[in-house]
mmCIF file of C-alpha atoms in Angstrom:
data_model
loop_
_atom_site.group_PDB
_atom_site.id
_atom_site.type_symbol
_atom_site.label_atom_id
_atom_site.label_comp_id
_atom_site.label_asym_id
_atom_site.label_seq_id
_atom_site.Cartn_x
_atom_site.Cartn_y
_atom_site.Cartn_z
ATOM 1 C CA MET A 799 143.567 80.108 104.215
ATOM 2 C CA LEU A 800 144.989 79.235 107.637
ATOM 3 C CA GLN A 801 148.218 78.042 106.075
ATOM 4 C CA GLU A 802 148.407 81.180 103.926
ATOM 5 C CA LEU A 803 148.096 83.207 107.131
ATOM 6 C CA GLY A 804 151.052 81.297 108.565
ATOM 7 C CA ILE A 805 149.120 79.533 111.337
ATOM 8 C CA THR A 806 151.155 76.616 112.680
ATOM 9 C CA GLU A 807 149.661 76.126 116.181
ATOM 10 C CA PRO A 808 146.048 75.849 117.408
ATOM 11 C CA GLY A 809 146.562 78.822 119.720
ATOM 12 C CA GLU A 810 147.258 81.039 116.697
ATOM 13 C CA ILE A 811 143.719 80.627 115.295
ATOM 14 C CA ASP A 812 142.446 84.130 116.090
ATOM 15 C CA LEU A 813 138.887 84.181 114.755
ATOM 16 C CA GLU A 814 138.362 87.927 115.099
ATOM 17 C CA ALA A 815 141.526 88.569 113.081
ATOM 18 C CA ILE A 816 140.439 86.016 110.473
ATOM 19 C CA ALA A 817 136.997 87.637 110.225
ATOM 20 C CA PHE A 818 138.651 91.062 109.762
ATOM 21 C CA HIS A 819 140.913 89.533 107.085
ATOM 22 C CA LEU A 820 137.741 88.473 105.249
ATOM 23 C CA GLY A 821 136.043 91.861 105.593
ATOM 24 C CA ALA A 822 133.853 91.171 108.620
ATOM 25 C CA ARG A 823 133.905 92.996 111.940
ATOM 26 C CA VAL A 824 132.879 91.223 115.143
ATOM 27 C CA ARG A 825 130.715 92.624 117.923
ATOM 28 C CA TYR A 826 129.492 91.080 121.169
ATOM 29 C CA ARG A 827 125.978 92.099 122.248
ATOM 30 C CA LYS A 828 123.014 90.708 124.136
ATOM 31 C CA LEU A 829 120.869 88.896 121.562
ATOM 32 C CA GLU A 830 117.286 87.690 121.828
ATOM 33 C CA GLY A 831 116.169 84.550 120.002
ATOM 34 C CA CYS A 832 119.575 83.622 118.579
ATOM 35 C CA GLU A 833 123.197 83.238 119.571
ATOM 36 C CA ALA A 834 124.779 84.870 116.513
ATOM 37 C CA ARG A 835 123.912 86.729 113.346
ATOM 38 C CA ILE A 836 125.610 88.285 110.339
ATOM 39 C CA ILE A 837 124.594 91.212 108.159
ATOM 40 C CA GLY A 838 126.659 91.903 105.061
ATOM 41 C CA ARG A 839 126.709 93.967 101.917
ATOM 42 C CA ASN A 840 129.154 93.830 99.041
ATOM 43 C CA GLU A 841 132.484 92.885 100.656
ATOM 44 C CA ALA A 842 131.814 94.069 104.229
ATOM 45 C CA ALA A 843 129.874 92.457 107.050
ATOM 46 C CA ILE A 844 129.132 92.750 110.751
ATOM 47 C CA ILE A 845 128.986 89.574 112.827
ATOM 48 C CA THR A 846 127.230 89.846 116.178
ATOM 49 C CA ILE A 847 127.784 87.169 118.828
ATOM 50 C CA GLY A 848 125.648 86.786 121.940
ATOM 51 C CA LYS A 849 127.702 87.901 124.899
ATOM 52 C CA ASP A 850 125.961 85.564 127.363
ATOM 53 C CA CYS A 851 127.211 82.332 125.746
ATOM 54 C CA SER A 852 130.201 80.373 127.014
ATOM 55 C CA ASP A 853 133.573 81.228 125.497
ATOM 56 C CA ARG A 854 133.732 78.001 123.473
ATOM 57 C CA ARG A 855 130.173 78.456 122.255
ATOM 58 C CA LYS A 856 130.998 82.015 121.172
ATOM 59 C CA ARG A 857 134.015 80.664 119.334
ATOM 60 C CA PHE A 858 132.035 78.074 117.389
ATOM 61 C CA SER A 859 129.264 80.585 116.638
ATOM 62 C CA LEU A 860 131.797 83.047 115.233
ATOM 63 C CA ALA A 861 133.416 80.338 113.100
ATOM 64 C CA HIS A 862 129.944 79.330 111.874
ATOM 65 C CA GLU A 863 129.103 82.893 110.799
ATOM 66 C CA ILE A 864 132.473 83.208 109.042
ATOM 67 C CA GLY A 865 131.416 80.065 107.167
ATOM 68 C CA HIS A 866 128.207 81.771 106.030
ATOM 69 C CA TRP A 867 130.179 84.867 104.967
ATOM 70 C CA THR A 868 132.530 82.675 102.947
ATOM 71 C CA HIS A 869 129.880 80.507 101.240
ATOM 72 C CA HIS A 870 126.536 82.332 101.295
ATOM 73 C CA LYS A 871 127.101 85.995 100.456
ATOM 74 C CA GLY A 872 123.948 87.567 99.040
ATOM 75 C CA GLN A 873 121.614 84.962 100.556
ATOM 76 C CA THR A 874 119.028 85.519 103.272
ATOM 77 C CA LEU A 875 119.124 82.700 105.810
ATOM 78 C CA VAL A 876 117.542 81.817 109.115
ATOM 79 C CA CYS A 877 120.662 80.732 110.948
ATOM 80 C CA ARG A 878 120.843 77.922 113.511
ATOM 81 C CA VAL A 879 124.258 77.231 115.023
ATOM 82 C CA GLU A 880 124.483 73.592 116.115
ATOM 83 C CA GLU A 881 127.960 72.340 116.850
ATOM 84 C CA SER A 882 127.042 69.036 118.417
ATOM 85 C CA ALA A 883 124.631 67.386 115.989
ATOM 86 C CA PRO A 884 125.770 66.072 112.599
ATOM 87 C CA GLN A 885 123.169 67.010 109.973
ATOM 88 C CA GLY A 886 121.977 64.723 107.222
ATOM 89 C CA LYS A 887 121.646 66.914 104.166
ATOM 90 C CA MET A 888 124.049 69.458 102.712
ATOM 91 C CA SER A 889 122.060 72.494 103.877
ATOM 92 C CA PRO A 890 123.581 75.965 104.315
ATOM 93 C CA GLU A 891 123.700 75.263 108.055
ATOM 94 C CA ARG A 892 125.626 72.054 107.573
ATOM 95 C CA VAL A 893 128.022 73.852 105.214
ATOM 96 C CA ALA A 894 128.606 76.536 107.854
ATOM 97 C CA ASN A 895 129.017 73.951 110.615
ATOM 98 C CA ASN A 896 131.506 71.942 108.569
ATOM 99 C CA TYR A 897 133.400 75.129 107.772
ATOM 100 C CA ALA A 898 133.488 76.009 111.474
ATOM 101 C CA ALA A 899 134.883 72.574 112.355
ATOM 102 C CA ASP A 900 137.552 72.898 109.652
ATOM 103 C CA LEU A 901 138.434 76.408 110.802
ATOM 104 C CA LEU A 902 138.674 75.542 114.503
ATOM 105 C CA MET A 903 140.165 72.054 114.091
ATOM 106 C CA PRO A 904 142.009 72.048 110.742
ATOM 107 C CA HIS A 905 143.167 68.608 109.704
ATOM 108 C CA TYR A 906 146.819 69.594 109.360
ATOM 109 C CA LEU A 907 146.864 70.553 113.057
ATOM 110 C CA PHE A 908 144.172 68.254 114.409
ATOM 111 C CA GLY A 909 145.611 65.035 112.986
ATOM 112 C CA PRO A 910 149.023 65.311 114.709
ATOM 113 C CA ALA A 911 147.353 66.316 117.986
ATOM 114 C CA ALA A 912 144.990 63.323 117.817
ATOM 115 C CA ARG A 913 147.789 60.859 117.080
ATOM 116 C CA VAL A 914 149.346 61.647 120.462
ATOM 117 C CA TYR A 915 146.432 59.673 121.941
ATOM 118 C CA PRO A 916 146.492 56.075 120.646
ATOM 119 C CA LYS A 917 143.251 55.161 122.462
ATOM 120 C CA LEU A 918 139.970 56.946 121.928
ATOM 121 C CA ASN A 919 138.201 57.846 125.171
ATOM 122 C CA PHE A 920 136.745 60.959 126.749
ATOM 123 C CA LYS A 921 140.001 61.837 128.482
ATOM 124 C CA ALA A 922 141.604 62.129 125.040
ATOM 125 C CA VAL A 923 138.563 64.114 123.850
ATOM 126 C CA ASN A 924 138.850 66.547 126.770
ATOM 127 C CA ASP A 925 142.597 67.027 126.329
ATOM 128 C CA ILE A 926 142.268 67.746 122.606
ATOM 129 C CA ALA A 927 139.276 70.044 123.205
ATOM 130 C CA ASP A 928 141.446 72.078 125.568
ATOM 131 C CA ILE A 929 144.180 72.341 122.932
ATOM 132 C CA PHE A 930 141.791 73.689 120.268
ATOM 133 C CA HIS A 931 139.472 75.539 122.666
ATOM 134 C CA THR A 932 136.465 73.648 121.307
ATOM 135 C CA SER A 933 133.535 71.877 122.938
ATOM 136 C CA ARG A 934 133.714 68.255 123.999
ATOM 137 C CA SER A 935 130.939 67.205 121.627
ATOM 138 C CA ALA A 936 132.398 68.961 118.562
ATOM 139 C CA THR A 937 135.839 67.505 119.305
ATOM 140 C CA ALA A 938 134.447 64.004 119.779
ATOM 141 C CA ILE A 939 132.556 64.213 116.467
ATOM 142 C CA ARG A 940 135.755 65.324 114.739
ATOM 143 C CA LEU A 941 137.702 62.390 116.195
ATOM 144 C CA VAL A 942 135.051 59.798 115.334
ATOM 145 C CA GLU A 943 134.257 61.038 111.837
ATOM 146 C CA GLY A 944 137.969 61.534 111.174
ATOM 147 C CA GLY A 945 138.591 57.825 111.717
ATOM 148 C CA HIS A 946 140.749 57.978 114.842
ATOM 149 C CA SER A 947 139.316 54.582 115.878
ATOM 150 C CA PRO A 948 136.391 52.449 114.649
ATOM 151 C CA ALA A 949 133.622 53.945 116.768
ATOM 152 C CA LEU A 950 130.261 55.630 117.023
ATOM 153 C CA LEU A 951 129.404 58.677 119.105
ATOM 154 C CA VAL A 952 125.779 58.550 120.259
ATOM 155 C CA CYS A 953 123.763 61.247 122.013
ATOM 156 C CA HIS A 954 120.686 60.270 124.055
ATOM 157 C CA GLY A 955 118.125 62.303 125.916
ATOM 158 C CA LEU A 956 115.244 61.174 128.095
ATOM 159 C CA LYS A 957 113.086 60.518 125.007
ATOM 160 C CA GLY A 958 115.676 58.456 123.149
ATOM 161 C CA ARG A 959 118.502 58.916 120.678
ATOM 162 C CA LYS A 960 118.997 62.483 119.471
ATOM 163 C CA TRP A 961 121.813 61.949 116.961
ATOM 164 C CA PHE A 962 124.904 59.900 116.288
ATOM 165 C CA ALA A 963 128.169 60.099 114.360
ATOM 166 C CA ARG A 964 129.802 57.106 112.701
ATOM 167 C CA GLY A 965 133.462 56.462 111.973
ATOM 168 C CA PRO A 966 134.382 55.776 108.323
ATOM 169 C CA ASP A 967 135.514 52.222 109.148
ATOM 170 C CA VAL A 968 132.201 51.221 110.746
ATOM 171 C CA PRO A 969 129.818 49.509 108.274
ATOM 172 C CA PRO A 970 126.348 51.111 108.049
ATOM 173 C CA ARG A 971 124.663 47.908 109.257
ATOM 174 C CA TRP A 972 125.773 48.834 112.780
ATOM 175 C CA PHE A 973 123.038 51.362 113.446
ATOM 176 C CA PRO A 974 122.509 52.285 117.116
ATOM 177 C CA ARG A 975 119.212 51.602 118.857
ATOM 178 C CA ASP A 976 116.727 54.441 119.233
ATOM 179 C CA ASP A 977 116.215 53.767 122.943
ATOM 180 C CA LEU A 978 118.813 52.882 125.529
ATOM 181 C CA ASP A 979 118.994 49.239 126.524
ATOM 182 C CA ALA A 980 118.517 48.787 130.258
ATOM 183 C CA ASP A 981 121.660 46.623 130.329
ATOM 184 C CA SER A 982 123.860 49.391 128.944
ATOM 185 C CA PHE A 983 126.066 51.408 131.270
ATOM 186 C CA ALA A 984 124.660 54.510 129.575
ATOM 187 C CA PHE A 985 121.196 53.717 130.944
ATOM 188 C CA GLY A 986 122.510 53.993 134.491
ATOM 189 C CA VAL A 987 124.203 57.330 133.787
ATOM 190 C CA LEU A 988 121.115 58.896 132.192
ATOM 191 C CA PHE A 989 118.321 57.434 134.317
ATOM 192 C CA GLY A 990 120.098 56.135 137.400
ATOM 193 C CA LYS A 991 122.185 59.272 137.939
ATOM 194 C CA LYS A 992 125.349 57.175 138.072
ATOM 195 C CA PRO A 993 128.664 59.017 137.615
ATOM 196 C CA ASP A 994 130.405 59.332 134.258
ATOM 197 C CA ASP A 995 132.331 56.285 133.136
ATOM 198 C CA PRO A 996 136.032 56.932 133.837
ATOM 199 C CA MET A 997 137.105 54.581 131.015
ATOM 200 C CA PRO A 998 135.458 52.418 128.311
ATOM 201 C CA ARG A 999 133.942 49.164 129.573
ATOM 202 C CA LYS A 1000 133.219 45.938 127.700
ATOM 203 C CA ILE A 1001 129.574 45.102 126.980
ATOM 204 C CA ASP A 1002 127.596 42.828 124.660
ATOM 205 C CA ALA A 1003 127.031 44.514 121.299
ATOM 206 C CA GLU A 1004 123.297 43.688 121.415
ATOM 207 C CA ALA A 1005 122.961 46.373 124.102
ATOM 208 C CA TRP A 1006 123.644 48.899 121.339
ATOM 209 C CA PHE A 1007 122.609 47.250 118.070
ATOM 210 C CA ASP A 1008 119.243 45.644 117.272
ATOM 211 C CA ARG A 1009 120.556 42.918 114.971
ATOM 212 C CA ARG A 1010 120.242 39.148 115.281
ATOM 213 C CA ASP A 1011 123.996 38.661 114.981
ATOM 214 C CA ALA A 1012 124.864 41.368 117.548
ATOM 215 C CA GLY A 1013 124.857 38.777 120.324
ATOM 216 C CA LYS A 1014 128.027 37.231 118.879
ATOM 217 C CA PHE A 1015 130.064 40.361 119.526
ATOM 218 C CA ALA A 1016 131.194 42.690 122.266
ATOM 219 C CA VAL A 1017 132.028 46.410 122.144
ATOM 220 C CA HIS A 1018 133.438 48.913 124.604
ATOM 221 C CA GLU A 1019 131.246 51.716 125.897
ATOM 222 C CA GLN A 1020 132.039 54.955 127.723
ATOM 223 C CA THR A 1021 129.299 57.406 128.708
ATOM 224 C CA ILE A 1022 129.453 60.925 130.106
ATOM 225 C CA ARG A 1023 126.755 63.437 130.951
ATOM 226 C CA SER A 1024 126.708 66.343 128.471
ATOM 227 C CA ALA A 1025 123.716 68.205 129.949
ATOM 228 C CA THR A 1026 121.193 67.734 132.752
ATOM 229 C CA ASP A 1027 119.091 65.272 130.744
ATOM 230 C CA GLU A 1028 121.556 64.305 128.017
ATOM 231 C CA ILE A 1029 124.482 61.912 127.628
ATOM 232 C CA LEU A 1030 127.222 61.200 125.099
ATOM 233 C CA THR A 1031 128.471 57.657 124.552
ATOM 234 C CA LEU A 1032 131.511 56.390 122.709
ATOM 235 C CA VAL A 1033 130.840 52.893 121.336
ATOM 236 C CA LEU A 1034 134.222 51.439 120.359
ATOM 237 C CA ILE A 1035 134.392 48.496 117.965
ATOM 238 C CA ASN A 1036 137.519 46.374 118.242
ATOM 239 C CA ASP A 1037 136.338 43.065 116.727
ATOM 240 C CA PRO A 1038 137.603 42.930 113.113
ATOM 241 C CA GLU A 1039 134.659 40.732 112.100
ATOM 242 C CA MET A 1040 132.254 43.566 112.929
ATOM 243 C CA LEU A 1041 134.174 45.821 110.549
ATOM 244 C CA GLU A 1042 133.995 43.475 107.572
ATOM 245 C CA ASP A 1043 131.673 44.351 104.679
ATOM 246 C CA GLU A 1044 128.506 42.301 104.780
#
């Protein structure tokens, strides 16, 4: 659809115009209990976005509701917009989230932009997020799951791991620990209030993976604070032996 509309640059992705093209009008109002909603009938719909959200959050919420309008016409759904947590099953919410990611960061534009950055780190994530006007977490998930580099993106809160995304080249045996290891740099950022890591740093793989053979390997870790009590960590795997099928 984006290519049919002649969109050749990320800045040309005008979501309100796209919604109108699909028969939906967009309004911004104060909402209670949700950040966005859609009401439709036949081929017309009204999408309402909470006006108190950040601009990038509004943008993802609008793309999410366009996803529902495209895939779930005629259905009644309780909608939950969640741009930063990959979801396990193919639920309507995951379909809408995936649609939103494709709409905001289409592969034919995202791939060339990502290739400008040969190394995956949060500086690259921030630069690309600014290009596509997307959140840091959504952009990082797109980079990791798109196979930019063999890596995992892991989100931790004070009670442990919240979610993680895995790159397609990383074998499933490398499953991140539930709780942060005290030797990890991430532990110091979350619990010791240390500053964000400026660049990835080398660390024993057993700090991130609870496997007997993890002690043979090393990975690179970079952690940033994503909320008051939440962190995001890139775990980069460079050892080819870790990427071999078991």
